Coordinates of C-alpha atoms in Angstrom, one line a residue:
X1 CA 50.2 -48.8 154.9
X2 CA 46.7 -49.7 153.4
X3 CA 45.2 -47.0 151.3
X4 CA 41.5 -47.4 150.9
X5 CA 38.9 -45.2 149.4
X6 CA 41.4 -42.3 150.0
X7 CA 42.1 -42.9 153.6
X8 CA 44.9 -44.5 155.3
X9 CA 44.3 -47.3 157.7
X10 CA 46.1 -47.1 160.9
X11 CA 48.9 -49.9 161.1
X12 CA 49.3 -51.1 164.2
X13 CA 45.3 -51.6 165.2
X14 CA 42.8 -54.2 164.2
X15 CA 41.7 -53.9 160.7
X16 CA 38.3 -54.4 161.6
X17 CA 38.5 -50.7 163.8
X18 CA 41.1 -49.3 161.3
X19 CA 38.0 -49.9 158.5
X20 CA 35.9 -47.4 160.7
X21 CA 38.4 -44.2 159.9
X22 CA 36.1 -44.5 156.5
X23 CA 33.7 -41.9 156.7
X24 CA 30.4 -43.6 156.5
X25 CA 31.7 -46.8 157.5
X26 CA 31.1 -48.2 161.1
X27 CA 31.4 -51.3 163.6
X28 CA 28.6 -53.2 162.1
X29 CA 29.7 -52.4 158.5
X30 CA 33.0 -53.0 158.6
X31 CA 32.0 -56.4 160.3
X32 CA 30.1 -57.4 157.1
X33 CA 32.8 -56.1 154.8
X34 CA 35.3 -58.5 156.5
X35 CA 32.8 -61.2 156.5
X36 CA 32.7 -60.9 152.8
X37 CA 35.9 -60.8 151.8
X38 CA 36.7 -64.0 154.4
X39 CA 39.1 -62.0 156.4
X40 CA 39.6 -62.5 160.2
X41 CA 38.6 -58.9 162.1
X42 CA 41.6 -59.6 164.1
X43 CA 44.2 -59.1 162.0
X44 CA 46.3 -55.9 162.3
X45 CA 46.4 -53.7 159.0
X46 CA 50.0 -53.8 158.3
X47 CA 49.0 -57.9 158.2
X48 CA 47.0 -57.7 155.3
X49 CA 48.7 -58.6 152.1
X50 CA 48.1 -56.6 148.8
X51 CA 45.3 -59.5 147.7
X52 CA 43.4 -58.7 151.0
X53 CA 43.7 -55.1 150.6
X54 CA 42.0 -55.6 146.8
X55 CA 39.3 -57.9 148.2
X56 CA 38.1 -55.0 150.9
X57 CA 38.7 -52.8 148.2
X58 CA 36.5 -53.9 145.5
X59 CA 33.5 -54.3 148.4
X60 CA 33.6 -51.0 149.4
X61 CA 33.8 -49.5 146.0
X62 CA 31.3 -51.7 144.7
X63 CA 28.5 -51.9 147.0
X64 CA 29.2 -48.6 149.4
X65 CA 29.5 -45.1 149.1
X66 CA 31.7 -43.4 151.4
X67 CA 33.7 -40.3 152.1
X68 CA 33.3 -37.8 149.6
X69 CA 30.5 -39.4 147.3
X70 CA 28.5 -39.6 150.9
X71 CA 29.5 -36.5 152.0
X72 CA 28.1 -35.1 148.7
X73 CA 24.8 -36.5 148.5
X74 CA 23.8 -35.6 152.4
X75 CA 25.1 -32.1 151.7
X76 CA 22.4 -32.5 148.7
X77 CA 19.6 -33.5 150.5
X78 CA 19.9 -30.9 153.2
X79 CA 19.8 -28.5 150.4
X80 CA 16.9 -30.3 149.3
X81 CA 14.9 -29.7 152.5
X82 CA 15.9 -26.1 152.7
X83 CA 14.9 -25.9 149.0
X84 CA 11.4 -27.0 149.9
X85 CA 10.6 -25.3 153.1
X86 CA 9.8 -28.0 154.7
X87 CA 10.1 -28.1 158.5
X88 CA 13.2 -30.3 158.5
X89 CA 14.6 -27.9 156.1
X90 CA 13.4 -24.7 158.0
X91 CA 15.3 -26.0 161.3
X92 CA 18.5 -26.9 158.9
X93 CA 18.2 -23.0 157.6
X94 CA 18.0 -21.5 161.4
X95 CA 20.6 -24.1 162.2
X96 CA 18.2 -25.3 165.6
X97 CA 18.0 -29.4 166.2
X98 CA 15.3 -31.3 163.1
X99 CA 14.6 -34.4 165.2
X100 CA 12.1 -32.9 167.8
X101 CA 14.7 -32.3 170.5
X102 CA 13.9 -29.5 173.2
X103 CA 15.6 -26.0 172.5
X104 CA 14.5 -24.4 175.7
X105 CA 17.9 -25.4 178.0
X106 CA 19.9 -28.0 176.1
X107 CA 20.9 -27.9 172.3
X108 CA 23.9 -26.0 172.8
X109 CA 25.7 -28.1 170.0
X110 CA 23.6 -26.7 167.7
X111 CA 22.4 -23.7 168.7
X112 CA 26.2 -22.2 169.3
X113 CA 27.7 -20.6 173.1
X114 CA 25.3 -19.0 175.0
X115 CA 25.1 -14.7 173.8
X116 CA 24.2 -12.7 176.8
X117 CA 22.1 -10.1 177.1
X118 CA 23.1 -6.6 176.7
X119 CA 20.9 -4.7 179.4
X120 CA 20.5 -0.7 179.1
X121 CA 21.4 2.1 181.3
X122 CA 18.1 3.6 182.8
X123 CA 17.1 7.0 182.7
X124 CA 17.2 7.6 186.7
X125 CA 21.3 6.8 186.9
X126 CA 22.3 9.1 183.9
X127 CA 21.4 12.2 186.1

């Protein structure tokens, strides 16, 4: 099994989806990475020999950053936004959608399950 930036590459599927369980690593990407390293995307992962494996490794640790380096540094530049007050960041705090979106009906993803509202007993039914 092929160990790569932490992560371990599915066996039995194509190494050029297998590259994509990479956090910050996609279709296009992992294309490139492949191109690089004169590998066919083809191939299944268990396939690769250790030389391969190296090859892929040194590209993405070289010229990438992925999983928890990534993961880091868009953490840091929400905080950063917040930290400013900036509209972006003001929408990150309130946790609605940043990229203009309507919040009016849809936005459900961010915005949470819907809370009803709690409606009072009148005056004329407690008598």
């Amino acid at each position: 099994m092929a160990r790569i930036a932490g992560v371990d590459l599915p066996k039995n599927k194509r190494v050029e989806l297998s590259l994509t369980y990479i956090y910050g690593i996609g279709r296009t990407t992992s294309k490139q990475i492949l191109a690089q390293a004169n590998i066919d995307p083809n191939t299944k992962t268990d396939m690769l020999t250790e030389t391969e494996v190296n090859n892929i490794r040194k590209i993405i640790d070289g010229e990438l950053t992925v999983e928890g380096e990534l993961r880091s540094e868009i953490a840091m530049n929400i905080k950063r936004l917040m930290d400013l007050g900036c509209y972006r960041g003001l929408r990150h705090r309130k946790g609605l959608p940043c990229n203009g979106q309507r919040t009016k009906t849809n936005a459900r993803t961010r915005k949470g399950p819907r809370r009803s509202a709690v409606k009072k007993k009148s005056a004329a039914k407690k008598k």
